[in-house]
């Protein structure tokens, strides 16, 4: 493999929502040399690849940023960072206005006001939202985009980051990218658990199957402090197509009903985890299948649903059309997905200060990898990208980070590691088999679909032992081409994240979020666990610690000043 060295001021890992906006912000406010490293192509990468039909985090008329922060804390049953939520919420409308200026179509009424969908959402035509963002980035001459590069490891010395290593996913090229500051803006982790649909359809997921938790794994391996991995996200989705349900529940106000036609959402609650939990309980009680009752909607609303799903989940509209039974004539069956680790919906990710600094000097986090800030969605990721960019710029001006001490003679050791997989002999276990074994272990012993998301201490111990056994196979895997090498490192990332998930699930001795973390040994909520469960990986072991809640009115956490860390 050829080793390519790249020098820059700022490396942004991940060209999705947060990464693009971080680069865009830096380019508008400085003359720094910026590199975006993206595993796919920024034009259609990340969670926005297929677009969205609403901005789900917006401060609508009559509301304040603090209202959104209060809502997110309540939905998370208190385990969220109020300081992070508030600083994010204060920018939601600002980044939305910038998107509109860049070309996003936001639907308006006859008075020119944004059309709302609920208290915190506005309707958009967002099928090309990622294209709009990527075009804005490509227009900035000081930004270099390296597409099709998989970043595998940070370059860290004495808890200070100096760049990252990676390789081209198509050609035999390795990269050593050196930078004064690094913003991690990769996605969360999908594919850890066995999915709803087997075989050919196994990648029909709620979350992008190419998001493997790379940013989490790199942070863990570098000794960064992580938070709240036990708050998994399990989506309530349309059965089989795994299409979103929020458009139906909020867009046409459809109620959740069981097979007897009884509305059950009022029995269990309508918080994010409660909607899922109610569905599981009704099925367990023999009152399933469960539905979103759309049979009372109007013809106009049915047409709106057809269009909305064509924008973001075409398989659902195609299914309605192919069967000849639309949502007006037949209720939409719903089910839960496998669990995901995603800081855009929950609070899992890097432990950061209010300026989006991680505990590794010179490393910043935004979007799905940034912990403590649930319900951030698209605009929240944009806001965090902007905050991280501004903090990095400020730290560089203040001399907190610099390119002094960067060693550019390294990279050969990582190159040798990459090449070793091509020299390996074929073994009795393949990459696909390793993935299937991992998903089976996590599904059966760490709270997957098979157990209705339940787990206990004994099962978690079996899961940890199984995951460690699988990790021992990693150095022996054989790569025939660069795609194989990519998949080997994606399995490595998923296995690493699995260890953290297992440790965190066992570390919280309560059930605070039904289904999301349904602990069979501790079935109730305890005030003793109004704490953040955090972790640091040392010598391959996940060591847990707790942090006190950051509540409304508390001083913000600032790592530079010492803070709570």
Coordinates of C-alpha atoms in Angstrom, one line a residue:
X1 CA 0.0 0.0 0.0
X2 CA 1.1 3.5 -0.7
X3 CA 1.4 5.9 2.3
X4 CA 0.1 9.4 1.7
X5 CA 0.8 12.2 4.1
X6 CA -1.6 15.1 4.4
X7 CA -1.0 18.3 6.3
X8 CA -3.8 20.7 7.4
X9 CA -4.9 23.0 10.2
X10 CA -8.2 21.2 10.9
X11 CA -9.2 17.6 10.2
X12 CA -13.0 16.9 10.2
X13 CA -13.8 13.2 10.3
X14 CA -17.2 12.6 8.7
X15 CA -18.8 14.6 6.0
X16 CA -22.3 14.3 7.2
X17 CA -24.6 17.0 8.6
X18 CA -22.4 18.1 11.5
X19 CA -19.1 17.7 9.6
X20 CA -20.2 19.7 6.6
X21 CA -21.5 22.5 8.7
X22 CA -18.4 22.6 10.9
X23 CA -16.2 23.0 7.8
X24 CA -18.6 25.6 6.3
X25 CA -18.4 27.6 9.6
X26 CA -14.7 27.5 9.7
X27 CA -14.3 28.6 6.1
X28 CA -16.6 31.6 6.7
X29 CA -14.7 32.7 9.8
X30 CA -11.1 31.9 9.1
X31 CA -8.4 31.2 6.5
X32 CA -7.5 27.8 8.0
X33 CA -6.7 24.8 5.8
X34 CA -9.5 22.3 6.3
X35 CA -9.7 18.7 5.3
X36 CA -12.9 16.6 5.4
X37 CA -12.4 12.8 5.5
X38 CA -15.5 11.0 4.4
X39 CA -16.0 7.2 4.0
X40 CA -18.6 7.6 1.2
X41 CA -19.1 10.8 -0.8
X42 CA -20.3 13.9 0.9
X43 CA -23.0 14.6 -1.8
X44 CA -25.2 11.7 -0.4
X45 CA -23.6 10.5 2.8
X46 CA -24.7 10.2 6.4
X47 CA -28.2 10.3 7.9
X48 CA -29.3 13.0 5.4
X49 CA -28.5 10.9 2.3
X50 CA -32.1 10.4 1.3
X51 CA -33.4 13.6 2.8
X52 CA -36.0 14.4 5.3
X53 CA -39.5 16.0 5.1
X54 CA -39.4 18.1 8.3
X55 CA -37.1 20.0 10.6
X56 CA -37.7 18.2 13.9
X57 CA -35.8 20.6 16.2
X58 CA -37.0 24.2 15.8
X59 CA -38.2 26.9 18.2
X60 CA -41.6 27.7 16.9
X61 CA -43.6 30.9 17.7
X62 CA -44.5 31.3 21.3
X63 CA -41.6 29.1 22.5
X64 CA -38.1 29.7 23.8
X65 CA -34.8 27.7 23.5
X66 CA -35.2 26.8 27.1
X67 CA -38.5 25.1 26.3
X68 CA -36.8 22.7 23.9
X69 CA -34.1 22.0 26.5
X70 CA -36.7 21.3 29.1
X71 CA -38.6 19.0 26.7
X72 CA -35.5 17.0 25.8
X73 CA -34.4 16.6 29.5
X74 CA -37.9 15.4 30.4
X75 CA -38.1 12.9 27.5
X76 CA -34.7 11.5 28.6
X77 CA -36.0 11.1 32.2
X78 CA -33.5 13.6 33.5
X79 CA -30.4 11.9 32.0
X80 CA -29.3 14.7 29.6
X81 CA -27.0 17.7 29.8
X82 CA -29.1 20.8 30.2
X83 CA -26.1 23.1 29.4
X84 CA -25.5 21.4 26.0
X85 CA -29.2 21.3 25.1
X86 CA -29.6 25.0 25.8
X87 CA -26.5 26.1 23.8
X88 CA -27.7 23.9 20.9
X89 CA -31.3 25.1 21.1
X90 CA -30.2 28.8 21.0
X91 CA -28.9 28.1 17.5
X92 CA -31.7 26.0 16.0
X93 CA -33.4 28.8 14.2
X94 CA -30.2 30.4 13.1
X95 CA -28.9 27.3 11.3
X96 CA -32.4 26.8 9.8
X97 CA -32.3 30.3 8.3
X98 CA -28.9 29.6 6.9
X99 CA -30.2 26.4 5.2
X100 CA -33.0 28.4 3.7
X101 CA -30.6 30.9 2.4
X102 CA -28.6 28.1 0.8
X103 CA -31.6 26.8 -1.0
X104 CA -33.7 24.6 1.4
X105 CA -37.4 24.8 0.6
X106 CA -39.4 25.5 3.8
X107 CA -43.2 25.2 3.4
X108 CA -45.1 28.4 4.3
X109 CA -48.8 29.3 4.7
X110 CA -50.7 32.0 3.0
X111 CA -49.3 34.5 5.5
X112 CA -45.7 33.5 4.7
X113 CA -45.2 31.8 8.1
X114 CA -43.5 28.4 8.3
X115 CA -46.0 25.5 8.4
X116 CA -45.5 23.7 11.7
X117 CA -45.9 20.0 12.5
X118 CA -46.4 19.9 16.3
X119 CA -44.8 22.2 18.8
X120 CA -41.2 21.8 17.6
X121 CA -41.3 20.9 14.0
X122 CA -41.7 22.7 10.6
X123 CA -42.4 21.1 7.2
X124 CA -39.8 21.2 4.4
X125 CA -39.0 19.8 1.0
X126 CA -35.8 18.3 2.1
X127 CA -35.0 15.5 -0.3
X128 CA -31.9 17.4 -1.5
X129 CA -30.8 18.8 1.9
X130 CA -27.5 16.9 1.9
X131 CA -26.8 18.1 -1.7
X132 CA -27.4 21.7 -0.6
X133 CA -24.9 21.2 2.3
X134 CA -22.3 19.5 0.3
X135 CA -22.5 22.2 -2.5
X136 CA -22.0 24.9 0.1
X137 CA -18.8 23.1 1.3
X138 CA -17.4 22.5 -2.1
X139 CA -17.8 26.2 -2.9
X140 CA -15.2 27.0 -0.2
X141 CA -11.7 26.9 -1.8
X142 CA -9.9 26.3 1.5
X143 CA -11.8 23.1 2.2
X144 CA -10.4 19.9 0.7
X145 CA -12.7 16.9 0.7
X146 CA -11.2 13.4 0.6
X147 CA -14.1 11.1 -0.3
X148 CA -13.9 7.3 0.1
X149 CA -11.4 7.4 3.0
X150 CA -12.0 5.3 6.1
X151 CA -10.4 6.8 9.2
X152 CA -9.5 4.1 11.7
X153 CA -7.4 5.6 14.5
X154 CA -6.5 8.9 16.0
X155 CA -2.9 10.0 16.3
X156 CA -2.7 10.7 20.0
X157 CA 0.3 11.3 22.3
X158 CA 0.0 12.3 26.0
X159 CA -3.7 12.8 25.6
X160 CA -3.2 15.3 22.8
X161 CA -4.5 14.6 19.3
X162 CA -2.3 15.4 16.2
X163 CA -4.4 13.9 13.4
X164 CA -5.6 10.5 12.3
X165 CA -4.8 7.4 10.2
X166 CA -7.0 5.8 7.5
X167 CA -7.1 4.2 4.1
X168 CA -8.9 4.6 0.8
X169 CA -11.8 2.2 0.5
X170 CA -11.2 1.5 -3.2
X171 CA -7.4 1.8 -3.9
X172 CA -4.4 0.5 -1.9
X173 CA -3.6 3.9 -0.3
X174 CA -3.1 4.6 3.4
X175 CA -3.2 8.1 4.9
X176 CA -1.5 9.8 7.8
X177 CA -3.3 13.2 8.2
X178 CA -1.7 15.6 10.6
X179 CA -3.7 18.6 12.0
X180 CA -3.7 21.0 14.9
X181 CA -7.3 20.2 15.8
X182 CA -9.7 17.4 14.9
X183 CA -13.5 17.5 14.9
X184 CA -15.1 14.1 15.1
X185 CA -18.5 14.2 13.3
X186 CA -19.0 10.5 12.4
X187 CA -22.3 8.7 12.8
X188 CA -23.5 6.4 15.6
X189 CA -23.5 2.7 15.6
X190 CA -25.8 0.4 13.6
X191 CA -25.4 -3.3 12.9
X192 CA -24.4 -4.3 16.5
X193 CA -27.6 -6.2 17.1
X194 CA -29.4 -8.8 14.9
X195 CA -31.8 -6.7 12.7
X196 CA -35.5 -7.1 12.1
X197 CA -35.1 -8.6 8.6
X198 CA -32.8 -11.5 7.9
X199 CA -30.7 -12.5 4.9
X200 CA -30.9 -10.3 1.8
X201 CA -32.8 -7.6 3.6
X202 CA -30.6 -7.5 6.7
X203 CA -29.5 -3.9 5.9
X204 CA -33.0 -2.5 5.7
X205 CA -32.5 -0.7 9.0
X206 CA -33.7 2.5 10.7
X207 CA -30.2 3.9 10.8
X208 CA -27.6 3.9 8.0
X209 CA -25.9 0.5 7.9
X210 CA -22.6 2.1 7.1
X211 CA -22.5 3.9 10.4
X212 CA -20.5 1.5 12.5
X213 CA -19.6 3.6 15.6
X214 CA -16.1 4.5 14.2
X215 CA -15.9 7.8 16.1
X216 CA -17.0 6.1 19.4
X217 CA -14.4 3.3 18.9
X218 CA -11.6 5.6 18.0
X219 CA -12.4 7.8 21.1
X220 CA -12.5 4.7 23.4
X221 CA -9.2 3.4 22.0
X222 CA -7.6 6.9 22.6
X223 CA -8.8 7.0 26.2
X224 CA -11.5 9.6 25.8
X225 CA -14.3 9.7 28.4
X226 CA -17.6 8.5 27.0
X227 CA -21.1 8.8 28.4
X228 CA -24.6 7.1 28.5
X229 CA -24.1 4.2 26.1
X230 CA -26.8 2.4 28.1
X231 CA -29.4 4.8 26.7
X232 CA -29.8 2.9 23.4
X233 CA -32.2 4.1 20.8
X234 CA -34.8 1.6 19.5
X235 CA -37.1 3.1 16.9
X236 CA -40.8 2.4 16.5
X237 CA -41.2 1.8 12.8
X238 CA -43.6 0.6 10.1
X239 CA -43.2 -3.2 10.0
X240 CA -41.1 -4.8 7.3
X241 CA -40.3 -1.5 5.5
X242 CA -38.8 0.0 8.7
X243 CA -40.1 3.4 7.5
X244 CA -40.5 6.3 10.0
X245 CA -43.7 6.4 12.1
X246 CA -43.4 10.0 13.3
X247 CA -44.8 11.3 10.0
X248 CA -48.0 9.3 10.6
X249 CA -48.2 9.9 14.4
X250 CA -47.6 13.6 14.2
X251 CA -48.5 14.4 10.6
X252 CA -52.0 13.0 10.6
X253 CA -52.3 12.4 14.4
X254 CA -52.9 8.7 14.1
X255 CA -53.2 6.8 17.5
X256 CA -51.5 3.6 18.5
X257 CA -54.0 0.8 18.7
X258 CA -53.9 -2.9 19.3
X259 CA -55.6 -5.7 17.4
X260 CA -58.8 -5.1 19.4
X261 CA -58.9 -1.5 18.2
X262 CA -58.1 -0.2 21.6
X263 CA -55.9 2.9 21.9
X264 CA -53.0 1.9 24.1
X265 CA -50.6 4.9 23.9
X266 CA -52.6 6.6 26.7
X267 CA -51.9 3.6 29.0
X268 CA -48.1 3.7 28.7
X269 CA -47.3 7.3 27.8
X270 CA -46.1 9.0 24.6
X271 CA -42.5 9.7 25.4
X272 CA -40.1 8.2 22.8
X273 CA -39.3 5.1 24.7
X274 CA -42.9 4.7 26.1
X275 CA -44.4 4.4 22.6
X276 CA -42.1 1.5 21.9
X277 CA -42.6 -0.1 25.3
X278 CA -46.4 0.0 25.0
X279 CA -46.1 -1.8 21.7
X280 CA -43.9 -4.5 23.2
X281 CA -46.3 -4.9 26.2
X282 CA -49.4 -5.2 24.1
X283 CA -47.7 -7.8 21.9
X284 CA -46.5 -9.7 24.9
X285 CA -50.0 -9.7 26.4
X286 CA -51.4 -11.3 23.2
X287 CA -53.2 -8.1 22.0
X288 CA -51.0 -7.6 18.9
X289 CA -50.3 -6.9 16.2
X290 CA -50.2 -3.2 16.9
X291 CA -50.9 -0.4 14.6
X292 CA -51.0 3.3 13.9
X293 CA -54.7 3.7 13.1
X294 CA -54.8 5.7 9.8
X295 CA -58.3 4.6 8.7
X296 CA -59.9 7.9 9.7
X297 CA -57.7 10.1 7.7
X298 CA -58.9 12.1 4.7
X299 CA -58.1 11.5 1.1
X300 CA -56.0 14.6 1.1
X301 CA -54.0 13.3 4.1
X302 CA -53.5 10.0 2.4
X303 CA -52.0 11.7 -0.6
X304 CA -49.7 13.7 1.7
X305 CA -48.5 10.5 3.3
X306 CA -47.7 9.0 -0.1
X307 CA -45.6 12.1 -1.0
X308 CA -43.9 12.3 2.4
X309 CA -42.7 8.7 2.2
X310 CA -41.5 9.0 -1.4
X311 CA -39.2 11.7 -0.1
X312 CA -37.6 9.7 2.7
X313 CA -38.7 6.0 2.7
X314 CA -40.0 5.1 -0.8
X315 CA -40.5 1.4 0.1
X316 CA -43.5 2.3 2.3
X317 CA -45.3 4.2 -0.5
X318 CA -44.4 1.4 -3.0
X319 CA -45.8 -1.2 -0.6
X320 CA -49.1 0.7 -0.3
X321 CA -49.4 1.1 -4.1
X322 CA -48.3 -2.5 -4.8
X323 CA -50.9 -4.0 -2.4
X324 CA -53.6 -1.6 -3.5
X325 CA -54.3 -0.8 0.1
X326 CA -53.3 2.6 1.2
X327 CA -53.2 3.9 4.8
X328 CA -56.8 5.1 4.6
X329 CA -58.1 1.6 4.0
X330 CA -55.7 -0.3 6.3
X331 CA -53.9 0.7 9.5
X332 CA -50.1 0.7 9.5
X333 CA -48.6 -2.1 11.5
X334 CA -45.7 -1.0 13.8
X335 CA -42.8 -2.8 15.4
X336 CA -39.6 -2.0 17.2
X337 CA -36.2 -2.2 15.6
X338 CA -33.0 -3.6 16.9
X339 CA -31.1 -1.2 19.3
X340 CA -28.8 1.5 18.0
X341 CA -26.2 3.7 19.7
X342 CA -26.8 7.2 18.4
X343 CA -26.3 10.5 20.2
X344 CA -28.6 12.4 17.9
X345 CA -31.6 10.8 19.5
X346 CA -30.3 9.8 22.9
X347 CA -27.5 11.0 25.1
X348 CA -24.8 8.5 24.2
X349 CA -21.4 9.6 22.9
X350 CA -18.3 11.6 23.9
X351 CA -18.3 13.4 27.3
X352 CA -17.9 17.0 26.3
X353 CA -17.9 20.5 27.7
X354 CA -20.3 23.1 26.6
X355 CA -18.0 24.2 23.9
X356 CA -17.9 20.6 22.4
X357 CA -14.4 19.8 23.6
X358 CA -13.8 16.1 24.4
X359 CA -11.4 15.0 27.2
X360 CA -8.7 14.6 24.6
X361 CA -6.9 17.9 24.0
X362 CA -7.5 19.2 20.5
X363 CA -10.4 16.8 19.8
X364 CA -14.0 18.1 19.4
X365 CA -17.2 16.3 18.9
X366 CA -20.5 17.2 17.1
X367 CA -23.6 15.4 15.9
X368 CA -24.4 11.8 16.6
X369 CA -21.1 11.1 18.4
X370 CA -21.5 14.0 20.9
X371 CA -23.0 12.8 24.1
X372 CA -25.4 14.4 26.5
X373 CA -27.7 16.0 23.9
X374 CA -30.7 13.9 22.9
X375 CA -33.3 15.0 20.3
X376 CA -30.8 17.1 18.3
X377 CA -31.9 15.8 14.9
X378 CA -30.6 17.7 11.8
X379 CA -30.6 21.3 13.1
X380 CA -29.0 20.2 16.4
X381 CA -26.2 18.5 14.5
X382 CA -25.7 21.7 12.5
X383 CA -25.7 23.8 15.6
X384 CA -23.1 21.5 17.3
X385 CA -20.9 21.6 14.2
X386 CA -20.9 25.4 14.3
X387 CA -20.1 25.4 18.0
X388 CA -17.3 22.9 17.7
X389 CA -15.8 24.9 14.8
X390 CA -15.9 28.2 16.7
X391 CA -14.4 26.6 19.8
X392 CA -11.5 25.1 17.7
X393 CA -10.9 28.4 16.1
X394 CA -10.9 30.2 19.5
X395 CA -8.5 27.6 21.0
X396 CA -6.1 27.9 18.1
X397 CA -6.1 31.7 18.4
X398 CA -5.5 31.4 22.2
X399 CA -2.6 28.9 21.7
X400 CA -4.5 26.1 23.5
X401 CA -4.0 23.9 20.4
X402 CA -1.3 24.3 17.7
X403 CA 0.7 22.3 15.2
X404 CA 3.8 22.5 17.4
X405 CA 5.1 19.0 18.3
X406 CA 3.3 17.2 15.4
X407 CA 5.4 14.3 14.2
X408 CA 5.2 13.7 10.5
X409 CA 7.5 10.7 10.4
X410 CA 4.9 8.3 11.7
X411 CA 2.5 6.2 9.7
X412 CA 4.6 3.2 8.7
X413 CA 3.5 1.2 11.7
X414 CA -0.2 1.7 10.8
X415 CA 0.6 0.9 7.2
X416 CA 2.1 -2.4 8.3
X417 CA -1.1 -3.2 10.3
X418 CA -3.3 -2.6 7.2
X419 CA -1.0 -4.7 5.0
X420 CA -1.0 -7.6 7.4
X421 CA -4.6 -8.5 6.6
X422 CA -3.7 -9.0 2.9
X423 CA -0.8 -11.4 4.0
X424 CA -3.0 -13.5 6.3
X425 CA -4.0 -17.0 5.3
X426 CA -7.7 -17.8 5.0
X427 CA -9.2 -18.8 8.3
X428 CA -12.1 -20.9 9.4
X429 CA -14.2 -17.8 10.1
X430 CA -15.2 -15.2 7.6
X431 CA -16.0 -11.5 8.0
X432 CA -19.7 -12.2 7.5
X433 CA -19.6 -15.0 10.0
X434 CA -17.9 -12.8 12.6
X435 CA -20.6 -10.2 12.0
X436 CA -23.4 -12.7 12.4
X437 CA -21.9 -14.1 15.6
X438 CA -21.6 -10.7 17.1
X439 CA -25.2 -9.8 16.3
X440 CA -26.5 -13.1 17.7
X441 CA -24.6 -12.6 21.0
X442 CA -25.8 -9.0 21.4
X443 CA -29.4 -10.0 20.5
X444 CA -29.7 -12.9 22.9
X445 CA -27.7 -11.7 25.8
X446 CA -27.6 -7.9 25.7
X447 CA -31.2 -7.0 25.2
X448 CA -32.1 -7.4 21.6
X449 CA -35.3 -8.2 19.7
X450 CA -35.3 -11.8 20.7
X451 CA -35.7 -11.0 24.4
X452 CA -38.1 -8.1 23.9
X453 CA -35.0 -5.9 24.8
X454 CA -34.7 -7.4 28.3
X455 CA -31.2 -8.1 29.8
X456 CA -29.7 -9.2 33.1
X457 CA -26.3 -9.3 34.8
X458 CA -25.7 -13.0 33.9
X459 CA -26.6 -12.5 30.3
X460 CA -24.4 -9.4 30.0
X461 CA -21.4 -11.4 31.4
X462 CA -22.0 -14.1 28.7
X463 CA -22.2 -11.3 26.1
X464 CA -18.9 -9.7 27.2
X465 CA -17.1 -13.1 27.1
X466 CA -18.5 -13.8 23.6
X467 CA -17.5 -10.4 22.2
X468 CA -14.0 -10.8 23.6
X469 CA -13.7 -14.2 22.0
X470 CA -14.7 -12.7 18.6
X471 CA -12.2 -9.9 19.0
X472 CA -9.4 -12.4 19.2
X473 CA -10.2 -13.4 15.6
X474 CA -9.7 -9.9 14.3
X475 CA -6.0 -10.0 13.6
X476 CA -6.4 -13.3 11.7
X477 CA -9.0 -12.1 9.2
X478 CA -8.1 -12.2 5.5
X479 CA -8.6 -9.3 3.2
X480 CA -8.7 -10.0 -0.6
X481 CA -9.3 -6.4 -1.5
X482 CA -9.9 -2.9 0.0
X483 CA -13.6 -3.6 0.5
X484 CA -12.6 -6.6 2.8
X485 CA -10.2 -4.3 4.7
X486 CA -13.0 -1.8 5.2
X487 CA -15.3 -4.5 6.5
X488 CA -12.7 -5.8 8.9
X489 CA -12.3 -2.4 10.5
X490 CA -16.0 -1.9 10.6
X491 CA -16.4 -5.2 12.6
X492 CA -13.6 -4.0 14.8
X493 CA -15.5 -0.8 15.5
X494 CA -18.7 -2.6 16.2
X495 CA -17.1 -5.0 18.6
X496 CA -15.4 -2.2 20.5
X497 CA -18.7 -0.3 20.8
X498 CA -20.4 -3.5 21.9
X499 CA -18.0 -3.8 24.9
X500 CA -19.0 -0.3 26.0
X501 CA -22.7 -1.0 25.6
X502 CA -22.5 -4.2 27.6
X503 CA -20.6 -2.4 30.4
X504 CA -22.9 0.6 30.5
X505 CA -26.1 -1.6 30.5
X506 CA -24.8 -3.4 33.5
X507 CA -23.6 -0.2 35.2
X508 CA -27.0 1.4 35.6
X509 CA -28.8 -0.5 38.4
X510 CA -32.3 0.6 37.5
X511 CA -34.7 0.7 34.5
X512 CA -35.0 4.4 33.7
X513 CA -36.1 4.0 30.0
X514 CA -38.4 1.1 29.3
X515 CA -37.1 -1.0 26.4
X516 CA -34.2 1.3 25.7
X517 CA -32.5 -0.2 28.8
X518 CA -34.9 -2.8 30.3
X519 CA -32.8 -4.3 33.2
X520 CA -34.5 -7.5 34.5
X521 CA -32.5 -7.3 37.7
X522 CA -33.6 -3.8 38.5
X523 CA -37.1 -3.2 37.1
X524 CA -37.9 0.2 38.7
X525 CA -36.5 3.7 38.5
X526 CA -34.2 4.8 41.4
X527 CA -33.4 8.4 42.4
X528 CA -30.0 7.1 43.4
X529 CA -29.3 6.8 39.6
X530 CA -30.0 10.4 38.7
X531 CA -26.4 10.3 37.5
X532 CA -24.5 10.0 34.2
X533 CA -22.8 6.6 33.8
X534 CA -19.5 7.3 32.0
X535 CA -16.6 5.2 31.0
X536 CA -13.0 5.2 30.0
X537 CA -11.3 2.3 28.2
X538 CA -7.9 1.3 29.7
X539 CA -5.9 -1.7 28.4
X540 CA -8.9 -3.0 26.6
X541 CA -11.2 -2.9 29.6
X542 CA -14.2 -0.5 30.0
X543 CA -13.9 1.2 33.4
X544 CA -17.1 2.8 34.6
X545 CA -17.5 6.0 36.6
X546 CA -20.4 8.4 37.4
X547 CA -20.8 12.1 37.1
X548 CA -23.4 14.4 38.8
X549 CA -26.2 15.8 36.7
X550 CA -25.8 19.2 35.1
X551 CA -29.1 20.8 35.8
X552 CA -30.8 24.0 34.8
X553 CA -28.9 26.9 36.3
X554 CA -25.7 24.9 37.0
X555 CA -22.4 26.3 35.8
X556 CA -21.4 24.9 32.5
X557 CA -18.7 22.3 32.3
X558 CA -15.4 23.6 30.8
X559 CA -12.5 21.3 30.5
X560 CA -10.0 24.1 29.9
X561 CA -10.9 25.7 33.2
X562 CA -10.8 22.4 35.0
X563 CA -14.6 21.9 35.4
X564 CA -16.1 18.7 36.8
X565 CA -13.7 16.5 34.9

